[in-house]
Coordinates of N, CA, C and O in Angstrom, one line a residue:
M1 N 47.4 144.1 106.9 CA 46.8 145.1 105.9 C 47.1 146.5 106.5 O 46.9 146.8 107.6
S2 N 47.6 147.4 105.6 CA 48.0 148.7 106.0 C 46.7 149.6 106.1 O 45.7 149.3 105.6
K3 N 46.9 150.7 106.9 CA 45.8 151.6 107.1 C 45.5 152.3 105.8 O 46.4 152.5 105.0
M4 N 44.2 152.7 105.6 CA 43.9 153.4 104.4 C 44.4 154.8 104.5 O 44.2 155.5 105.5
N5 N 45.0 155.3 103.4 CA 45.6 156.6 103.4 C 44.5 157.7 103.1 O 43.4 157.4 102.7
L6 N 44.9 159.0 103.3 CA 44.0 160.1 103.1 C 43.3 160.2 101.7 O 42.1 160.3 101.6
P7 N 44.1 160.1 100.7 CA 43.5 160.1 99.3 C 42.4 159.0 99.1 O 41.4 159.3 98.6
N8 N 42.7 157.8 99.6 CA 41.8 156.7 99.5 C 40.5 157.0 100.3 O 39.4 156.7 99.9
K9 N 40.7 157.6 101.5 CA 39.5 157.9 102.3 C 38.7 159.0 101.6 O 37.4 158.9 101.7
L10 N 39.3 160.0 101.0 CA 38.6 161.0 100.3 C 37.8 160.4 99.1 O 36.7 160.8 98.8
T11 N 38.4 159.4 98.4 CA 37.7 158.7 97.3 C 36.5 158.0 97.8 O 35.4 158.1 97.2
L12 N 36.6 157.2 98.9 CA 35.5 156.5 99.5 C 34.4 157.5 100.0 O 33.2 157.3 99.8
F13 N 34.9 158.6 100.5 CA 33.9 159.7 101.0 C 33.1 160.2 99.8 O 31.9 160.4 99.9
R14 N 33.8 160.3 98.6 CA 33.1 160.8 97.4 C 32.0 159.7 97.0 O 30.9 160.1 96.7
V15 N 32.3 158.5 97.1 CA 31.3 157.4 96.8 C 30.1 157.5 97.8 O 29.0 157.4 97.4
I16 N 30.4 157.7 99.1 CA 29.4 157.7 100.1 C 28.5 159.0 99.9 O 27.3 158.9 100.1
L17 N 29.1 160.1 99.4 CA 28.3 161.3 99.2 C 27.2 161.1 98.1 O 26.3 161.9 98.1
I18 N 27.4 160.1 97.3 CA 26.4 159.9 96.2 C 25.0 159.7 96.8 O 24.0 160.2 96.3
V19 N 24.9 159.0 97.9 CA 23.6 158.7 98.5 C 22.9 159.9 99.0 O 21.7 160.2 98.5
P20 N 23.5 160.8 99.8 CA 22.7 162.0 100.2 C 22.5 162.9 99.1 O 21.4 163.6 99.0
F21 N 23.4 162.9 98.1 CA 23.2 163.8 96.9 C 22.0 163.4 96.2 O 21.1 164.2 95.9
I22 N 21.8 162.1 95.9 CA 20.6 161.6 95.1 C 19.4 161.8 95.9 O 18.3 162.2 95.4
V23 N 19.4 161.5 97.2 CA 18.2 161.7 98.1 C 17.8 163.1 98.1 O 16.6 163.4 97.9
L24 N 18.7 164.0 98.2 CA 18.3 165.5 98.2 C 17.8 165.9 96.9 O 16.8 166.6 96.8
L25 N 18.5 165.5 95.8 CA 18.1 165.9 94.5 C 16.7 165.4 94.1 O 15.8 166.1 93.7
L26 N 16.6 164.0 94.2 CA 15.3 163.5 93.8 C 14.2 163.7 94.8 O 13.0 163.8 94.5
G27 N 14.6 163.7 96.1 CA 13.6 164.0 97.1 C 13.0 165.4 97.0 O 11.9 165.6 97.3
G28 N 13.9 166.3 96.7 CA 13.4 167.7 96.5 C 12.4 167.8 95.3 O 11.4 168.5 95.4
E29 N 12.7 167.1 94.2 CA 11.9 167.0 93.1 C 10.5 166.4 93.4 O 9.5 166.8 92.9
A30 N 10.6 165.4 94.2 CA 9.3 164.6 94.6 C 8.5 165.3 95.7 O 7.4 164.9 96.1
G31 N 9.1 166.4 96.3 CA 8.4 167.2 97.3 C 8.5 166.6 98.7 O 7.7 166.9 99.6
W32 N 9.5 165.7 98.9 CA 9.7 165.1 100.2 C 10.0 166.2 101.3 O 9.8 166.0 102.5
F33 N 10.6 167.3 100.9 CA 11.1 168.3 101.8 C 10.2 169.5 101.8 O 10.6 170.6 102.2
G34 N 9.0 169.4 101.3 CA 8.0 170.5 101.2 C 7.9 170.9 99.7 O 8.9 170.9 99.0
A35 N 6.7 171.3 99.3 CA 6.4 171.6 97.9 C 7.1 172.9 97.5 O 7.1 173.9 98.2
G36 N 7.8 172.8 96.3 CA 8.4 174.0 95.8 C 9.6 174.5 96.5 O 10.1 175.6 96.2
S37 N 10.2 173.8 97.4 CA 11.3 174.3 98.1 C 12.6 174.1 97.3 O 12.9 173.1 96.7
L38 N 13.4 175.2 97.3 CA 14.7 175.2 96.6 C 15.8 174.6 97.4 O 16.9 174.3 96.9
I39 N 15.6 174.5 98.7 CA 16.6 174.1 99.7 C 17.2 172.7 99.3 O 18.4 172.6 99.3
P40 N 16.4 171.7 99.0 CA 17.0 170.4 98.6 C 17.9 170.5 97.4 O 19.0 169.9 97.4
D41 N 17.5 171.2 96.4 CA 18.4 171.4 95.2 C 19.7 172.1 95.6 O 20.8 171.7 95.1
M42 N 19.6 173.1 96.4 CA 20.8 173.8 96.8 C 21.7 173.0 97.7 O 23.0 173.0 97.5
L43 N 21.1 172.2 98.5 CA 21.9 171.2 99.4 C 22.5 170.2 98.5 O 23.7 169.8 98.7
A44 N 21.8 169.6 97.5 CA 22.3 168.6 96.6 C 23.4 169.2 95.8 O 24.5 168.6 95.6
L45 N 23.3 170.5 95.4 CA 24.4 171.1 94.6 C 25.6 171.3 95.5 O 26.8 171.0 95.1
A46 N 25.5 171.6 96.8 CA 26.6 171.7 97.7 C 27.3 170.4 97.9 O 28.5 170.3 97.9
V47 N 26.5 169.3 98.0 CA 27.1 168.0 98.2 C 27.8 167.6 96.9 O 28.9 167.0 97.0
F48 N 27.3 167.9 95.8 CA 27.9 167.5 94.5 C 29.2 168.3 94.4 O 30.3 167.7 93.9
I49 N 29.2 169.6 94.7 CA 30.5 170.4 94.6 C 31.5 169.8 95.6 O 32.7 169.7 95.2
I50 N 31.1 169.5 96.8 CA 32.1 168.9 97.8 C 32.6 167.6 97.2 O 33.9 167.4 97.3
A51 N 31.8 166.7 96.7 CA 32.2 165.5 96.2 C 33.2 165.7 95.0 O 34.2 165.0 94.9
S52 N 32.9 166.7 94.1 CA 33.7 167.0 93.0 C 35.1 167.5 93.5 O 36.1 167.2 92.9
L53 N 35.1 168.3 94.5 CA 36.4 168.9 95.0 C 37.2 167.8 95.6 O 38.5 167.8 95.5
T54 N 36.6 166.7 96.2 CA 37.4 165.7 96.8 C 38.2 165.0 95.6 O 39.3 164.4 95.9
D55 N 37.7 165.0 94.4 CA 38.4 164.4 93.3 C 39.7 165.2 93.0 O 40.7 164.6 92.7
L56 N 39.6 166.5 93.1 CA 40.8 167.3 92.8 C 41.8 167.1 94.0 O 43.0 166.9 93.7
I57 N 41.3 167.1 95.2 CA 42.2 167.1 96.4 C 42.9 165.7 96.5 O 44.1 165.6 96.8
D58 N 42.1 164.6 96.3 CA 42.7 163.3 96.6 C 43.9 163.0 95.6 O 44.9 162.5 96.0
G59 N 43.7 163.4 94.4 CA 44.8 163.2 93.4 C 46.0 164.0 93.7 O 47.2 163.5 93.6
K60 N 45.8 165.2 94.1 CA 47.0 166.1 94.4 C 47.7 165.6 95.6 O 49.0 165.5 95.6
I61 N 47.0 165.2 96.6 CA 47.7 164.7 97.8 C 48.4 163.4 97.5 O 49.6 163.2 97.9
A62 N 47.8 162.5 96.7 CA 48.4 161.2 96.4 C 49.7 161.4 95.6 O 50.7 160.7 95.9
R63 N 49.7 162.3 94.7 CA 50.9 162.5 93.9 C 52.0 163.3 94.7 O 53.1 162.9 94.6
K64 N 51.6 164.3 95.4 CA 52.5 165.1 96.2 C 53.3 164.3 97.2 O 54.5 164.5 97.4
Y65 N 52.5 163.4 97.9 CA 53.1 162.7 99.1 C 53.4 161.2 98.7 O 53.6 160.4 99.6
N66 N 53.4 160.9 97.4 CA 53.7 159.6 97.0 C 52.8 158.5 97.7 O 53.3 157.5 98.2
L67 N 51.5 158.8 97.7 CA 50.5 157.9 98.3 C 49.6 157.2 97.3 O 48.5 156.8 97.6
V68 N 50.1 157.1 96.1 CA 49.4 156.4 95.0 C 49.3 154.9 95.3 O 50.4 154.3 95.6
T69 N 48.1 154.4 95.3 CA 48.0 152.9 95.6 C 47.1 152.3 94.5 O 46.5 153.0 93.7
N70 N 47.2 151.0 94.4 CA 46.4 150.2 93.4 C 44.9 150.5 93.7 O 44.1 150.6 92.8
F71 N 44.5 150.5 95.0 CA 43.1 150.8 95.4 C 42.7 152.2 94.8 O 41.6 152.3 94.2
G72 N 43.6 153.2 95.0 CA 43.3 154.5 94.5 C 43.2 154.6 92.9 O 42.3 155.2 92.4
K73 N 44.1 153.9 92.3 CA 44.1 153.8 90.8 C 42.8 153.2 90.3 O 42.3 153.6 89.3
F74 N 42.2 152.2 91.0 CA 41.0 151.6 90.7 C 39.8 152.4 91.1 O 38.9 152.7 90.3
M75 N 39.7 152.8 92.3 CA 38.5 153.4 92.9 C 38.3 154.9 92.5 O 37.2 155.3 92.3
D76 N 39.4 155.7 92.3 CA 39.3 157.1 92.0 C 38.5 157.3 90.7 O 37.5 158.0 90.7
P77 N 38.9 156.7 89.5 CA 38.1 156.9 88.3 C 36.7 156.3 88.4 O 35.7 156.8 87.9
L78 N 36.5 155.2 89.2 CA 35.2 154.6 89.4 C 34.3 155.5 90.2 O 33.1 155.7 89.8
A79 N 34.8 156.1 91.2 CA 34.1 157.0 92.0 C 33.6 158.2 91.2 O 32.4 158.7 91.3
D80 N 34.5 158.7 90.3 CA 34.1 159.8 89.4 C 32.9 159.4 88.5 O 32.0 160.2 88.4
K81 N 33.1 158.3 87.9 CA 32.0 157.8 87.0 C 30.7 157.6 87.7 O 29.6 157.9 87.2
L82 N 30.8 157.0 88.9 CA 29.5 156.8 89.7 C 28.9 158.1 90.0 O 27.6 158.2 89.9
L83 N 29.6 159.1 90.5 CA 29.1 160.4 90.8 C 28.4 161.0 89.6 O 27.3 161.5 89.7
V84 N 29.2 161.1 88.5 CA 28.6 161.8 87.3 C 27.5 161.1 86.7 O 26.4 161.7 86.4
C85 N 27.6 159.8 86.6 CA 26.5 159.0 86.1 C 25.2 159.1 86.9 O 24.1 159.2 86.4
A86 N 25.4 159.0 88.3 CA 24.2 159.1 89.2 C 23.6 160.5 89.0 O 22.3 160.6 88.9
A87 N 24.4 161.5 88.9 CA 23.8 162.9 88.7 C 23.1 163.0 87.4 O 22.0 163.5 87.3
L88 N 23.7 162.5 86.3 CA 23.1 162.6 85.0 C 21.8 161.8 84.9 O 20.8 162.3 84.3
I89 N 21.8 160.6 85.5 CA 20.5 159.8 85.4 C 19.4 160.5 86.2 O 18.3 160.5 85.8
A90 N 19.8 161.1 87.4 CA 18.8 161.8 88.2 C 18.3 163.0 87.4 O 17.1 163.3 87.4
L91 N 19.2 163.7 86.7 CA 18.7 164.9 85.9 C 17.8 164.5 84.8 O 16.9 165.3 84.4
V92 N 18.0 163.3 84.2 CA 17.1 162.8 83.2 C 15.7 162.6 83.8 O 14.7 163.1 83.3
E93 N 15.7 162.0 85.0 CA 14.4 161.7 85.7 C 13.7 163.0 86.0 O 12.5 163.1 85.9
M94 N 14.5 164.1 86.2 CA 13.9 165.4 86.5 C 13.5 166.2 85.3 O 13.0 167.3 85.4
G95 N 13.9 165.7 84.1 CA 13.6 166.4 82.9 C 14.5 167.6 82.6 O 14.2 168.5 81.9
R96 N 15.7 167.6 83.2 CA 16.6 168.7 83.0 C 17.7 168.5 82.0 O 18.4 169.5 81.6
I97 N 17.8 167.3 81.5 CA 18.8 167.0 80.4 C 18.2 165.9 79.6 O 17.5 165.0 80.1
P98 N 18.4 166.0 78.2 CA 17.8 165.0 77.4 C 18.5 163.6 77.6 O 19.8 163.6 77.8
A99 N 17.8 162.5 77.5 CA 18.3 161.2 77.8 C 19.4 160.9 76.8 O 20.4 160.2 77.1
W100 N 19.3 161.3 75.5 CA 20.3 160.9 74.5 C 21.6 161.5 74.8 O 22.7 160.9 74.5
V101 N 21.7 162.7 75.4 CA 23.0 163.3 75.8 C 23.6 162.4 76.9 O 24.8 162.1 76.8
V102 N 22.8 162.0 77.8 CA 23.4 161.1 78.9 C 23.8 159.8 78.3 O 24.9 159.2 78.7
I103 N 23.1 159.2 77.4 CA 23.5 158.0 76.7 C 24.9 158.1 76.1 O 25.7 157.3 76.2
V104 N 25.1 159.2 75.4 CA 26.4 159.5 74.7 C 27.5 159.6 75.8 O 28.6 158.9 75.6
I105 N 27.3 160.3 76.8 CA 28.3 160.5 77.9 C 28.6 159.2 78.6 O 29.8 158.8 78.7
I106 N 27.6 158.4 79.0 CA 27.8 157.1 79.6 C 28.4 156.1 78.7 O 29.3 155.3 79.1
S107 N 28.0 156.1 77.4 CA 28.6 155.2 76.4 C 30.1 155.4 76.3 O 30.9 154.5 76.3
R108 N 30.5 156.7 76.3 CA 32.0 157.1 76.2 C 32.7 156.4 77.4 O 33.8 155.9 77.3
E109 N 32.1 156.5 78.6 CA 32.7 156.0 79.8 C 32.9 154.5 79.7 O 33.9 153.9 80.1
F110 N 31.9 153.8 79.2 CA 32.0 152.3 79.0 C 33.1 152.0 78.0 O 33.8 151.0 78.2
I111 N 33.1 152.7 76.9 CA 34.1 152.4 75.9 C 35.5 152.6 76.4 O 36.4 151.7 76.3
I112 N 35.7 153.7 77.1 CA 37.1 154.0 77.7 C 37.4 152.9 78.7 O 38.6 152.5 78.8
S113 N 36.5 152.6 79.6 CA 36.7 151.6 80.6 C 37.2 150.2 80.0 O 38.1 149.6 80.4
G114 N 36.4 149.8 78.9 CA 36.8 148.6 78.2 C 38.2 148.7 77.6 O 39.0 147.7 77.6
F115 N 38.4 149.8 77.0 CA 39.7 150.1 76.4 C 40.9 150.0 77.4 O 41.9 149.4 77.1
R116 N 40.6 150.6 78.6 CA 41.7 150.5 79.6 C 41.9 149.1 80.1 O 43.0 148.8 80.5
L117 N 40.8 148.3 80.1 CA 41.0 146.9 80.6 C 41.9 146.2 79.6 O 42.7 145.4 80.0
I118 N 41.6 146.4 78.3 CA 42.5 145.7 77.3 C 43.9 146.2 77.4 O 44.8 145.4 77.4
A119 N 44.1 147.5 77.6 CA 45.5 148.0 77.7 C 46.1 147.4 79.0 O 47.3 147.1 78.9
S120 N 45.4 147.3 80.1 CA 46.0 146.7 81.3 C 46.4 145.3 81.1 O 47.5 144.9 81.5
D121 N 45.6 144.5 80.3 CA 45.9 143.1 80.0 C 47.2 143.1 79.2 O 48.0 142.1 79.3
N122 N 47.5 144.1 78.4 CA 48.7 144.1 77.6 C 49.8 144.9 78.3 O 50.8 145.2 77.7
H123 N 49.7 145.2 79.6 CA 50.7 145.9 80.4 C 51.0 147.3 79.8 O 52.1 147.7 79.9
V124 N 49.9 147.9 79.3 CA 50.1 149.3 78.8 C 49.4 150.2 79.7 O 48.2 150.0 80.1
V125 N 50.1 151.3 80.2 CA 49.5 152.3 81.0 C 49.1 153.5 80.1 O 49.9 154.0 79.4
I126 N 47.8 153.9 80.2 CA 47.4 155.0 79.4 C 47.1 156.2 80.3 O 46.2 156.1 81.2
A127 N 47.8 157.2 80.0 CA 47.7 158.5 80.8 C 46.4 159.2 80.4 O 46.0 159.1 79.3
A128 N 45.9 160.0 81.4 CA 44.7 160.8 81.0 C 45.2 162.0 80.1 O 46.3 162.4 80.3
S129 N 44.3 162.4 79.2 CA 44.7 163.4 78.3 C 44.0 164.8 78.8 O 43.1 164.8 79.6
Y130 N 44.5 165.8 78.2 CA 43.9 167.1 78.5 C 42.5 167.2 78.0 O 41.7 167.8 78.6
W131 N 42.2 166.6 76.9 CA 40.8 166.5 76.4 C 39.9 165.9 77.4 O 38.8 166.4 77.7
G132 N 40.4 164.8 78.0 CA 39.6 164.2 79.0 C 39.4 165.0 80.3 O 38.3 165.1 80.9
K133 N 40.4 165.8 80.6 CA 40.3 166.7 81.8 C 39.3 167.8 81.5 O 38.5 168.2 82.3
F134 N 39.4 168.4 80.3 CA 38.5 169.4 79.9 C 37.0 168.9 79.9 O 36.1 169.6 80.3
K135 N 36.9 167.7 79.4 CA 35.6 167.0 79.3 C 35.0 166.9 80.8 O 33.9 167.3 81.0
T136 N 35.8 166.4 81.7 CA 35.4 166.2 83.1 C 35.0 167.6 83.7 O 33.9 167.7 84.3
T137 N 35.8 168.6 83.4 CA 35.5 169.9 84.0 C 34.1 170.5 83.5 O 33.3 170.9 84.2
F138 N 33.9 170.4 82.2 CA 32.7 170.9 81.6 C 31.5 170.0 82.0 O 30.4 170.6 82.2
Q139 N 31.7 168.7 82.2 CA 30.6 167.9 82.7 C 30.2 168.3 84.1 O 29.0 168.3 84.4
M140 N 31.2 168.5 84.9 CA 30.9 168.9 86.3 C 30.2 170.3 86.3 O 29.2 170.4 87.1
V141 N 30.6 171.2 85.5 CA 30.0 172.6 85.5 C 28.5 172.4 84.9 O 27.6 173.0 85.5
M142 N 28.4 171.6 83.9 CA 27.1 171.3 83.3 C 26.1 170.8 84.4 O 25.0 171.2 84.6
V143 N 26.6 169.8 85.1 CA 25.8 169.1 86.2 C 25.4 170.2 87.2 O 24.2 170.3 87.6
C144 N 26.3 171.0 87.6 CA 26.0 172.1 88.6 C 25.0 173.0 88.1 O 24.0 173.4 88.9
L145 N 25.1 173.5 86.9 CA 24.1 174.4 86.3 C 22.7 173.7 86.2 O 21.7 174.4 86.5
M146 N 22.7 172.5 85.9 CA 21.4 171.8 85.8 C 20.8 171.5 87.2 O 19.6 171.5 87.3
I147 N 21.6 171.2 88.2 CA 21.1 171.0 89.5 C 20.5 172.3 90.0 O 19.4 172.4 90.5
A148 N 21.2 173.4 89.8 CA 20.7 174.8 90.2 C 19.5 175.2 89.4 O 18.8 176.1 89.8
D149 N 19.3 174.5 88.2 CA 18.1 174.7 87.4 C 18.0 176.2 86.9 O 17.0 176.8 86.9
L150 N 19.2 176.8 86.6 CA 19.2 178.2 86.2 C 18.4 178.5 84.9 O 18.0 179.6 84.7
G151 N 18.3 177.5 84.1 CA 17.5 177.7 82.9 C 16.1 178.1 83.0 O 15.5 178.6 82.1
T152 N 15.5 177.9 84.2 CA 14.1 178.3 84.4 C 14.0 179.7 84.8 O 12.9 180.2 84.8
Y153 N 15.1 180.5 85.0 CA 15.0 181.8 85.4 C 14.8 182.8 84.3 O 14.0 183.7 84.4
N154 N 15.6 182.7 83.2 CA 15.5 183.6 82.1 C 16.2 183.0 80.9 O 16.9 181.9 81.0
A155 N 16.0 183.6 79.8 CA 16.6 183.1 78.5 C 18.1 183.0 78.5 O 18.7 182.1 78.0
W156 N 18.7 184.0 79.2 CA 20.2 184.0 79.2 C 20.8 182.8 80.0 O 21.8 182.2 79.6
T157 N 20.2 182.5 81.2 CA 20.7 181.4 82.0 C 20.4 180.1 81.3 O 21.2 179.1 81.4
R158 N 19.3 180.0 80.5 CA 19.0 178.8 79.7 C 20.0 178.6 78.6 O 20.5 177.5 78.4
L159 N 20.3 179.7 78.0 CA 21.3 179.7 76.9 C 22.7 179.3 77.5 O 23.4 178.4 76.9
L160 N 23.1 179.8 78.6 CA 24.3 179.4 79.3 C 24.4 177.9 79.6 O 25.3 177.2 79.3
T161 N 23.3 177.4 80.2 CA 23.2 176.0 80.5 C 23.3 175.1 79.3 O 24.0 174.1 79.2
D162 N 22.5 175.5 78.2 CA 22.5 174.7 77.0 C 23.9 174.8 76.3 O 24.4 173.8 75.8
A163 N 24.6 175.9 76.4 CA 25.9 176.1 75.7 C 26.9 175.2 76.5 O 27.7 174.5 75.8
V164 N 26.9 175.2 77.8 CA 27.8 174.3 78.5 C 27.5 172.8 78.3 O 28.4 172.0 78.1
M165 N 26.2 172.5 78.1 CA 25.9 171.1 77.8 C 26.5 170.7 76.4 O 27.1 169.6 76.3
W166 N 26.3 171.6 75.4 CA 26.8 171.3 74.1 C 28.3 171.2 74.1 O 28.9 170.3 73.4
V167 N 29.0 172.0 74.8 CA 30.5 172.0 74.9 C 30.9 170.7 75.6 O 31.8 170.0 75.1
A168 N 30.2 170.3 76.7 CA 30.5 169.1 77.4 C 30.3 167.9 76.5 O 31.1 166.9 76.5
L169 N 29.2 167.9 75.7 CA 29.0 166.8 74.8 C 30.0 166.7 73.7 O 30.5 165.6 73.4
A170 N 30.4 167.9 73.2 CA 31.4 167.9 72.1 C 32.8 167.4 72.7 O 33.5 166.6 72.0
L171 N 33.1 167.8 73.9 CA 34.4 167.4 74.5 C 34.3 165.9 74.8 O 35.4 165.2 74.8
T172 N 33.2 165.4 75.1 CA 33.0 163.9 75.4 C 33.4 163.1 74.1 O 34.1 162.2 74.2
V173 N 32.8 163.6 73.0 CA 33.1 162.9 71.7 C 34.6 163.1 71.3 O 35.3 162.1 70.9
V174 N 35.1 164.3 71.4 CA 36.4 164.6 71.0 C 37.4 163.9 71.8 O 38.4 163.3 71.3
S175 N 37.2 163.8 73.2 CA 38.1 163.1 74.0 C 38.1 161.6 73.8 O 39.2 160.9 73.9
L176 N 37.0 161.1 73.4 CA 36.9 159.6 73.0 C 37.7 159.4 71.8 O 38.5 158.4 71.8
I177 N 37.5 160.2 70.8 CA 38.2 160.0 69.5 C 39.7 160.2 69.7 O 40.5 159.3 69.3
D178 N 40.1 161.2 70.5 CA 41.5 161.4 70.8 C 42.1 160.2 71.5 O 43.2 159.7 71.2
Y179 N 41.4 159.7 72.5 CA 41.9 158.6 73.3 C 42.1 157.3 72.4 O 43.1 156.6 72.5
L180 N 41.1 157.1 71.5 CA 41.2 155.9 70.7 C 42.2 156.0 69.6 O 43.0 155.0 69.4
V181 N 42.4 157.2 69.0 CA 43.4 157.4 68.0 C 44.8 157.2 68.6 O 45.7 156.5 68.0
K182 N 45.0 157.9 69.7 CA 46.4 157.9 70.3 C 46.8 156.5 70.8 O 48.0 156.2 70.9
N183 N 45.8 155.7 71.1 CA 46.1 154.4 71.7 C 45.6 153.2 70.9 O 45.3 152.2 71.4
R184 N 45.5 153.5 69.6 CA 44.9 152.4 68.7 C 45.7 151.1 68.7 O 45.2 150.1 68.4
N185 N 47.0 151.2 69.0 CA 47.9 150.0 69.0 C 47.4 149.0 70.1 O 47.7 147.8 70.0
V186 N 46.7 149.5 71.1 CA 46.2 148.6 72.2 C 45.3 147.5 71.6 O 45.3 146.4 72.1
L187 N 44.6 147.9 70.6 CA 43.6 146.9 70.0 C 44.2 145.9 69.0 O 43.5 145.0 68.7
K188 N 45.4 146.1 68.7 CA 46.1 145.2 67.8 C 46.4 143.9 68.5 O 46.8 143.9 69.7
E189 N 46.2 142.8 67.8 CA 46.4 141.5 68.4 C 47.9 141.3 68.7 O 48.7 141.6 67.8
Q190 N 48.2 140.8 69.8 CA 49.6 140.5 70.2 C 50.0 139.1 69.8 O 49.2 138.2 70.0
N191 N 51.1 138.8 69.2 CA 51.5 137.5 68.9 C 52.4 136.8 69.9 O 53.1 137.4 70.6

């Protein structure tokens, strides 16, 4: 068995970072680190940003140095989904995002994952779209704003956080529709 390459190590590191991220985020909310302390939220935000940056870095390294592996193809999108879903579910628990928004976002991820599975069975490779990349970017920014809880400071920061959430939600739906329309042939029965 060959050694794990750097992009795959970064992907695993992203998965591992989910644990301290959630502990800091929910532990800060529960008062584990002292009542009313902003430090856990800011540390959770830093961990989330680092984890998100590993997503950018591992893909660039893998493509640039031809280090793309089956493990990476499987784990990279899974790591992204785990990180974002964990963050969103924690933010629902904290009352910072409506549950229905998270249900829409997570539902999109399940639908796309199932669709990719069918495509894979039919030996069809589906490339990521720009809509999906925009969706991911806005979701990450939305999560960062909600972790920082900027909406509690004044009406303008609340408006910014809400606007980013609505754009992320719209891009979630648009990217799903775009994905399904462009790849509708995957669902046709093969003879």
